[in-house]
GROMACS .gro file of N, CA and C in nm:
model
  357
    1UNK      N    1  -2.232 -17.469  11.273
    1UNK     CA    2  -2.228 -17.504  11.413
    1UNK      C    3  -2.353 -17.450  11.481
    2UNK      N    4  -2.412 -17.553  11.539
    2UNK     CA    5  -2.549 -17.495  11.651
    2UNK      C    6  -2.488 -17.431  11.798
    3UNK      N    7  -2.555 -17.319  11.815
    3UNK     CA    8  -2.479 -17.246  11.943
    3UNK      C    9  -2.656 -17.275  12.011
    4UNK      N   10  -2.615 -17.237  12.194
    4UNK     CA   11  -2.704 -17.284  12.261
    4UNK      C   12  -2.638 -17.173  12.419
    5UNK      N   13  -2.782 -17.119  12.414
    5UNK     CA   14  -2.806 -17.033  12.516
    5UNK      C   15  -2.826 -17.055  12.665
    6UNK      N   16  -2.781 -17.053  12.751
    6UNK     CA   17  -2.824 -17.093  12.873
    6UNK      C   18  -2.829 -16.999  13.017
    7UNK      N   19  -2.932 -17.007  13.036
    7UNK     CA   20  -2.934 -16.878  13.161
    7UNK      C   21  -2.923 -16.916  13.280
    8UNK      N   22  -2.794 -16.898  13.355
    8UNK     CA   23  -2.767 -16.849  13.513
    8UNK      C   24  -2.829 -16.758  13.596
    9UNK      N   25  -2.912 -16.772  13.689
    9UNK     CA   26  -2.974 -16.686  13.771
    9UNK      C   27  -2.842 -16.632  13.870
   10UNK      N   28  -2.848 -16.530  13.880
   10UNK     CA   29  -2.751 -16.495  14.017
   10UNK      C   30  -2.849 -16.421  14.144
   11UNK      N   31  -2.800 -16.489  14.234
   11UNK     CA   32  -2.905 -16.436  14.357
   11UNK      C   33  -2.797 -16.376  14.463
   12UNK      N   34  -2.801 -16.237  14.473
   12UNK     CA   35  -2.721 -16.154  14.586
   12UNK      C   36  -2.722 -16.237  14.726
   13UNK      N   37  -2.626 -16.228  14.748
   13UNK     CA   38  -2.587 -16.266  14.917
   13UNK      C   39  -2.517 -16.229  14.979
   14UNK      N   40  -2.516 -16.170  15.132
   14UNK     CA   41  -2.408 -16.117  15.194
   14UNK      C   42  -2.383 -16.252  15.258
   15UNK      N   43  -2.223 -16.200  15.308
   15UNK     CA   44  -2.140 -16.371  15.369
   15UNK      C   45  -2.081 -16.328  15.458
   16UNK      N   46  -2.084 -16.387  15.566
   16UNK     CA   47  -1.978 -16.317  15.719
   16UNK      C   48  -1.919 -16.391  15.697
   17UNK      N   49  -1.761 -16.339  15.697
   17UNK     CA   50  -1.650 -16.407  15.692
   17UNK      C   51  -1.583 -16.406  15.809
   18UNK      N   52  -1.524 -16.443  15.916
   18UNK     CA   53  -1.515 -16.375  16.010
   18UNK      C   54  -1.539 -16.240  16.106
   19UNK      N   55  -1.495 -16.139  16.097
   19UNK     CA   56  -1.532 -15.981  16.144
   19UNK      C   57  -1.588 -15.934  15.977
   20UNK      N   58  -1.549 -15.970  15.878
   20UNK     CA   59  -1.594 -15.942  15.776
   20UNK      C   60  -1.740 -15.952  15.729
   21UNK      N   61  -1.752 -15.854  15.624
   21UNK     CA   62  -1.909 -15.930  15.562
   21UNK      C   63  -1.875 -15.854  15.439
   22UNK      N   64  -1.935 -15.949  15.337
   22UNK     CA   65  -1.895 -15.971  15.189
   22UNK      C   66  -2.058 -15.962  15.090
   23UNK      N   67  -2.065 -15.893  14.986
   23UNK     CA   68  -2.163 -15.903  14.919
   23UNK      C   69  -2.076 -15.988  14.800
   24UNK      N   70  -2.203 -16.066  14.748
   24UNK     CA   71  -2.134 -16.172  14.726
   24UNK      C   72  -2.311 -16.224  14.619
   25UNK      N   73  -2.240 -16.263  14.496
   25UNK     CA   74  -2.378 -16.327  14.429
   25UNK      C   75  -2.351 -16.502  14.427
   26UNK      N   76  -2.503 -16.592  14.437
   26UNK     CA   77  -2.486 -16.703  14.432
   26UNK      C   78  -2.516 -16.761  14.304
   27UNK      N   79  -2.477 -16.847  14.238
   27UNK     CA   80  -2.461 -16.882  14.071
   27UNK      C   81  -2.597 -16.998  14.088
   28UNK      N   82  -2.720 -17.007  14.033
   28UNK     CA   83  -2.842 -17.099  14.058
   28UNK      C   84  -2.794 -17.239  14.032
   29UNK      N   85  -2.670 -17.244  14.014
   29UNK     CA   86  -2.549 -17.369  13.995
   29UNK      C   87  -2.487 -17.402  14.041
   30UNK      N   88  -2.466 -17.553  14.132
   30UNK     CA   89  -2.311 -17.575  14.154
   30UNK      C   90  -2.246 -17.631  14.059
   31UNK      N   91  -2.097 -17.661  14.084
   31UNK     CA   92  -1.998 -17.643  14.041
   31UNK      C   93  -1.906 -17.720  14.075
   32UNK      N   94  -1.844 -17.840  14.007
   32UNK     CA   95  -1.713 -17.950  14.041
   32UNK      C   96  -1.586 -17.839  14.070
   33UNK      N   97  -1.517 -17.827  14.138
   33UNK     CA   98  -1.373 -17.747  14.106
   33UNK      C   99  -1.297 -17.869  14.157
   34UNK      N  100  -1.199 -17.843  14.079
   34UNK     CA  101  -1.075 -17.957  14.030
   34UNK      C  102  -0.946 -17.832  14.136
   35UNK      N  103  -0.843 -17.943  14.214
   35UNK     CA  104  -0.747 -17.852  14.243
   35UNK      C  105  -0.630 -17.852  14.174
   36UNK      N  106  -0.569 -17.743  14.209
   36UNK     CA  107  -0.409 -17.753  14.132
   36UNK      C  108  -0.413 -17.805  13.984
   37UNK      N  109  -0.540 -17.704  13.899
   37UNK     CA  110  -0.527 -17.760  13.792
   37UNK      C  111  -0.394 -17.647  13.716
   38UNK      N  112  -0.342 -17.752  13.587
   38UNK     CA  113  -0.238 -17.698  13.523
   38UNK      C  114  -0.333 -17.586  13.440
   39UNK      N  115  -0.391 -17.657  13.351
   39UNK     CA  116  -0.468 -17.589  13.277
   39UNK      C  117  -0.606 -17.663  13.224
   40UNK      N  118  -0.698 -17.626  13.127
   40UNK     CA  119  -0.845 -17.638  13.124
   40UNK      C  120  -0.847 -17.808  13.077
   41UNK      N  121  -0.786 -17.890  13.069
   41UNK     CA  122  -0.807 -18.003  13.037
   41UNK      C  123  -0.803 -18.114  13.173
   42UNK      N  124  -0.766 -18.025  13.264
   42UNK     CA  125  -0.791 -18.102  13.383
   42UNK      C  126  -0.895 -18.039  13.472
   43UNK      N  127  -1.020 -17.958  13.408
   43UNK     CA  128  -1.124 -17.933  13.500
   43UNK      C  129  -1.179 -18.036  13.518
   44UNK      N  130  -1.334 -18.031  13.595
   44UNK     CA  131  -1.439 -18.128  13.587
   44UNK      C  132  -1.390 -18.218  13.722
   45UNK      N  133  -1.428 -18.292  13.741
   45UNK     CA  134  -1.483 -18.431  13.858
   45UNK      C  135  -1.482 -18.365  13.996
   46UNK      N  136  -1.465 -18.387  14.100
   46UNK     CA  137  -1.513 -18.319  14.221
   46UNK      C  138  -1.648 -18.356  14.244
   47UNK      N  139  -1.693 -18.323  14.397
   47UNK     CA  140  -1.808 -18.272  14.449
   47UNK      C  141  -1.860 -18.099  14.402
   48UNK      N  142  -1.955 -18.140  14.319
   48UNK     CA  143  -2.031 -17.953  14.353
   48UNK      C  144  -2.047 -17.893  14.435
   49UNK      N  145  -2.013 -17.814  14.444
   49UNK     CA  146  -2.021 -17.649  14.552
   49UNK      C  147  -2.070 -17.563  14.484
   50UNK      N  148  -2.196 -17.482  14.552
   50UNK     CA  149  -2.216 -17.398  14.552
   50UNK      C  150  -2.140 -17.227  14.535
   51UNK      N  151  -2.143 -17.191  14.476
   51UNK     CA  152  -2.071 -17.076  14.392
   51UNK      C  153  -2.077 -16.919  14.417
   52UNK      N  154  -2.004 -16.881  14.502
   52UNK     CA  155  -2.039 -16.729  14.590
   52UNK      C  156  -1.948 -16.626  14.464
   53UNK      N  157  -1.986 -16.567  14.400
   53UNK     CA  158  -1.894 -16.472  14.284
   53UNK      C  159  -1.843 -16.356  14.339
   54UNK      N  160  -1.739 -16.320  14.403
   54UNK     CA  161  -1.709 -16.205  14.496
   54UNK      C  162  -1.637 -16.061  14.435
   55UNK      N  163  -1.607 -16.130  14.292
   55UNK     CA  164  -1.576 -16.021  14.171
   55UNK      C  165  -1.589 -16.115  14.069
   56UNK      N  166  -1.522 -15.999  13.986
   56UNK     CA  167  -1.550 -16.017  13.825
   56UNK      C  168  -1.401 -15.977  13.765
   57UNK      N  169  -1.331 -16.075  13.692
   57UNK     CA  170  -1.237 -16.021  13.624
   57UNK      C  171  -1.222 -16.063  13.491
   58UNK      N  172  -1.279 -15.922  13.386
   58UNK     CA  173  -1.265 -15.895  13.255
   58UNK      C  174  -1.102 -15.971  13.173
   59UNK      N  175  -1.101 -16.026  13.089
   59UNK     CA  176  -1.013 -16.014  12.995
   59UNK      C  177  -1.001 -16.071  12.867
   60UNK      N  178  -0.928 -16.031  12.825
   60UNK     CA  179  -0.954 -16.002  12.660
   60UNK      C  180  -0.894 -16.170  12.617
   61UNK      N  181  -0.947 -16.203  12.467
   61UNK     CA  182  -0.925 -16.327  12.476
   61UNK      C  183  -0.787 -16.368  12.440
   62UNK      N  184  -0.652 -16.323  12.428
   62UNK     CA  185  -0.538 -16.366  12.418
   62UNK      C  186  -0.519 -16.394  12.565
   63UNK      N  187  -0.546 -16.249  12.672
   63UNK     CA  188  -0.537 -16.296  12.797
   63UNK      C  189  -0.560 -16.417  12.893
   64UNK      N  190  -0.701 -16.479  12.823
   64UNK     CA  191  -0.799 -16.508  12.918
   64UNK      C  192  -0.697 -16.672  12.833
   65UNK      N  193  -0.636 -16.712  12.691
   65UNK     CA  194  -0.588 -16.812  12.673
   65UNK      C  195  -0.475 -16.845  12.757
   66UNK      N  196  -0.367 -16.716  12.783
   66UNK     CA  197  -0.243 -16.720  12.857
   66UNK      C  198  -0.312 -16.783  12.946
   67UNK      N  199  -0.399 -16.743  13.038
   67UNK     CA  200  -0.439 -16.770  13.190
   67UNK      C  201  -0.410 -16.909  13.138
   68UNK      N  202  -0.557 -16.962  13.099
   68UNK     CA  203  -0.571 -17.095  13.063
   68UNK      C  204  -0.486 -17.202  13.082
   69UNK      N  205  -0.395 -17.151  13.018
   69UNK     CA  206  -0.277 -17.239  12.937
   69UNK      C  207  -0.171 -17.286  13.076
   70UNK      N  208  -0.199 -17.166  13.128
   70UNK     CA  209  -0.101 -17.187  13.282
   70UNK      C  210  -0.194 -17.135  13.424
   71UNK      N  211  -0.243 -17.200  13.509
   71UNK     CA  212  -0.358 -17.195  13.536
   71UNK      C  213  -0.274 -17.141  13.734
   72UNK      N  214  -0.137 -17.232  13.750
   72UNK     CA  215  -0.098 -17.210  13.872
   72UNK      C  216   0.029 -17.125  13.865
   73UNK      N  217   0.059 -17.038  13.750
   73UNK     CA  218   0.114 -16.932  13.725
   73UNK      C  219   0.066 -16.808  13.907
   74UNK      N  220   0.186 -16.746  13.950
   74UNK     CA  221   0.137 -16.629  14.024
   74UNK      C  222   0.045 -16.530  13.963
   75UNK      N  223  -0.059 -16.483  14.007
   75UNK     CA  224  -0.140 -16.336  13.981
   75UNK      C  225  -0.135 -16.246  14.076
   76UNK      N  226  -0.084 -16.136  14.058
   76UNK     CA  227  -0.130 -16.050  14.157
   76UNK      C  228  -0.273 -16.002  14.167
   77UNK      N  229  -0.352 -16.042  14.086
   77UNK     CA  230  -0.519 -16.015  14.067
   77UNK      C  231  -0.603 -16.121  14.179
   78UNK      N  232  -0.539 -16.229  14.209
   78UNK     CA  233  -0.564 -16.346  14.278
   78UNK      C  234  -0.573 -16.333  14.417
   79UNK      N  235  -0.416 -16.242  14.473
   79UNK     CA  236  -0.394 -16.283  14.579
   79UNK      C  237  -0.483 -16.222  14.660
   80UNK      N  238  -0.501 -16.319  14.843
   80UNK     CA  239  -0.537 -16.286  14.899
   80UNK      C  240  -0.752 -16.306  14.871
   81UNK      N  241  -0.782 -16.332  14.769
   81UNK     CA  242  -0.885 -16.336  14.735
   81UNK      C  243  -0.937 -16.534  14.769
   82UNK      N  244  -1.050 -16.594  14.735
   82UNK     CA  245  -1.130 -16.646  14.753
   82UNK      C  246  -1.161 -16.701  14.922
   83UNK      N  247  -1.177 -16.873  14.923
   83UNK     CA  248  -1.203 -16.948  15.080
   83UNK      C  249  -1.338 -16.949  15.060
   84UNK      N  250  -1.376 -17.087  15.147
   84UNK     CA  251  -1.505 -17.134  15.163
   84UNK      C  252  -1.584 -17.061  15.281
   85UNK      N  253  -1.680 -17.129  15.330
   85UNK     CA  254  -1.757 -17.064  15.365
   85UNK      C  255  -1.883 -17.225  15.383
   86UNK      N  256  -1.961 -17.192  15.501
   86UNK     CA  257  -2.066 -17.267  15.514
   86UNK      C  258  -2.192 -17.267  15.379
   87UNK      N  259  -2.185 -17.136  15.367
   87UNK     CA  260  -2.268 -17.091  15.214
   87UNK      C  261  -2.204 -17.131  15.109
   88UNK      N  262  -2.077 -17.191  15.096
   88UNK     CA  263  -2.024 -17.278  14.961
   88UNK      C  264  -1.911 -17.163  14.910
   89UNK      N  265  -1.847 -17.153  14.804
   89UNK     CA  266  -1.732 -17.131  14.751
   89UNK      C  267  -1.718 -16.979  14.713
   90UNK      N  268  -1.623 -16.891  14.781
   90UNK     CA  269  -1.593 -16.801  14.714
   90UNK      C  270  -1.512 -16.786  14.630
   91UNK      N  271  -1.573 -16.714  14.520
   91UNK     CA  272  -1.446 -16.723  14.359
   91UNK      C  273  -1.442 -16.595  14.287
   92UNK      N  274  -1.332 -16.570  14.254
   92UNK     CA  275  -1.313 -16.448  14.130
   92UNK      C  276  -1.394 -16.547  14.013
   93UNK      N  277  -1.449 -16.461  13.921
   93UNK     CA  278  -1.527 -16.515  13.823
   93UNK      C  279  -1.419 -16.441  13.677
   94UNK      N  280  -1.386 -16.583  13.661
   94UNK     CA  281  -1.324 -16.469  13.484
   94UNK      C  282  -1.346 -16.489  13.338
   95UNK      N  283  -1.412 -16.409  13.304
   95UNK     CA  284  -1.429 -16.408  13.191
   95UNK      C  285  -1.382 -16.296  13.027
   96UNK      N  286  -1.396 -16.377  12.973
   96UNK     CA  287  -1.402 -16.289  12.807
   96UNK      C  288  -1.424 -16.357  12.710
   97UNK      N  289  -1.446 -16.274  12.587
   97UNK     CA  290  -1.525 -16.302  12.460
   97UNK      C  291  -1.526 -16.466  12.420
   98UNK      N  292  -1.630 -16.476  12.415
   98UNK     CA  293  -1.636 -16.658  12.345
   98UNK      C  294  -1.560 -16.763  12.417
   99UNK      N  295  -1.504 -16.751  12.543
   99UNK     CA  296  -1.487 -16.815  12.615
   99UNK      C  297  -1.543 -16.871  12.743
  100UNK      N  298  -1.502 -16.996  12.753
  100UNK     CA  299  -1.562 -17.033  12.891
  100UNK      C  300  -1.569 -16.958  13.009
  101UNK      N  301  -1.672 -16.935  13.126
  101UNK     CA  302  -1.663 -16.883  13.243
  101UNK      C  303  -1.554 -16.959  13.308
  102UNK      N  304  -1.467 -16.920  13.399
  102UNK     CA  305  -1.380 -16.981  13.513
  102UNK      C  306  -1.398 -16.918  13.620
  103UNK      N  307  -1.445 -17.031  13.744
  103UNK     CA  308  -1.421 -16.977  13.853
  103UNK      C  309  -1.331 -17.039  13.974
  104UNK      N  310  -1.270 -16.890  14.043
  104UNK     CA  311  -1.130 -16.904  14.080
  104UNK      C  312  -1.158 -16.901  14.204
  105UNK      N  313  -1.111 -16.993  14.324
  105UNK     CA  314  -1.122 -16.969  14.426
  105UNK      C  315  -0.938 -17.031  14.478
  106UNK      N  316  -0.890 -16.896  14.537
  106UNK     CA  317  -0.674 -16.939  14.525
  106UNK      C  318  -0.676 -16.943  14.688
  107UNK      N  319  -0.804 -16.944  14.751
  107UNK     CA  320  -0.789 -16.988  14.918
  107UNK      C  321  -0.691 -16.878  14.979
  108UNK      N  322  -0.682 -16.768  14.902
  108UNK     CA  323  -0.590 -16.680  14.985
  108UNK      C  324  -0.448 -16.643  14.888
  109UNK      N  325  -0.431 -16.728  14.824
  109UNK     CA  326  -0.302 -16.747  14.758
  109UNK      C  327  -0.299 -16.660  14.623
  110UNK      N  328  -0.208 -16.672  14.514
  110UNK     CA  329  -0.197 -16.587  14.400
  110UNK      C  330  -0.185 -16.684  14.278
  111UNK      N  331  -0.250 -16.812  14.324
  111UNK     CA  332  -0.272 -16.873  14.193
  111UNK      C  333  -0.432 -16.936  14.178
  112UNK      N  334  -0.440 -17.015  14.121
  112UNK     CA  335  -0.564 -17.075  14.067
  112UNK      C  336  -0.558 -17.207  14.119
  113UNK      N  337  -0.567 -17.195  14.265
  113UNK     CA  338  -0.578 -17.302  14.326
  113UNK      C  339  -0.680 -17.441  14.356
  114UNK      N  340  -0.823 -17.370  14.310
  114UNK     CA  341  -0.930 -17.470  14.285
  114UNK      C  342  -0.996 -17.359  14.147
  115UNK      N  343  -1.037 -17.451  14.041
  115UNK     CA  344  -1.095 -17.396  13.958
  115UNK      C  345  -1.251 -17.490  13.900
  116UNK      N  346  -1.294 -17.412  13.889
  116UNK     CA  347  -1.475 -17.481  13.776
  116UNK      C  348  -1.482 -17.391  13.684
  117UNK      N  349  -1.536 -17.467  13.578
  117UNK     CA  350  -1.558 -17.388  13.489
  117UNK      C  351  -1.716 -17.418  13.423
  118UNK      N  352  -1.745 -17.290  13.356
  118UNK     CA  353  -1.950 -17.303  13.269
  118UNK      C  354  -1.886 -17.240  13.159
  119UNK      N  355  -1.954 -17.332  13.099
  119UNK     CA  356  -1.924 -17.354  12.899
  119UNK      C  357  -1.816 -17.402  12.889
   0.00000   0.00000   0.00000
């Protein structure tokens, strides 16, 4: 199998969110996010958005398949986290070993309410 390298620039950005302000990196990529997906076979089509990464959440790859597999499952890791923004999409970013990037933006909520994914 041929494997193939590809480099993402991330460029720091702060984001006023209302009274808030958020450091926040931008992905040199946009990004289709699909909503209310079940799981990874219904990513892809959408308009691209621009990609604000507001964390990072590690997990191991049995984990990162569970997610997958059930995508609008509750998280307590989720809630309360992503929402747009004039600067484009805020998302938990999740990743682990040999798997695809996913990014999560649950609009507030505790699931995986709009998702994109790289690789």
């Amino acid at each position: 199998m041929t494997t193939m390298t590809i480099t993402i620039e991330r460029t720091p950005r702060t984001v006023q969110l209302g009274t808030a302000t958020l450091q926040t990196e931008e992905l040199s990529v946009s990004l289709p996010f699909a909503r209310k997906p079940c799981d990874l076979s219904e990513l892809g089509g959408g308009t691209p958005s621009k990609v604000l990464v507001t964390e990072t959440h590690e997990m191991s790859t049995t984990e990162f398949d569970e997610f997958a597999a059930n995508l609008l499952r509750s998280r307590t890791w989720l809630n309360g986290r992503g929402g747009t923004t004039r600067e484009g999409t805020l998302c938990v970013e999740v990743c682990a070993p040999g798997r695809p990037y996913l990014y999560i933006n649950p609009e507030g909520g505790d699931y995986a309410r709009y998702v994109a994914r790289l690789g």
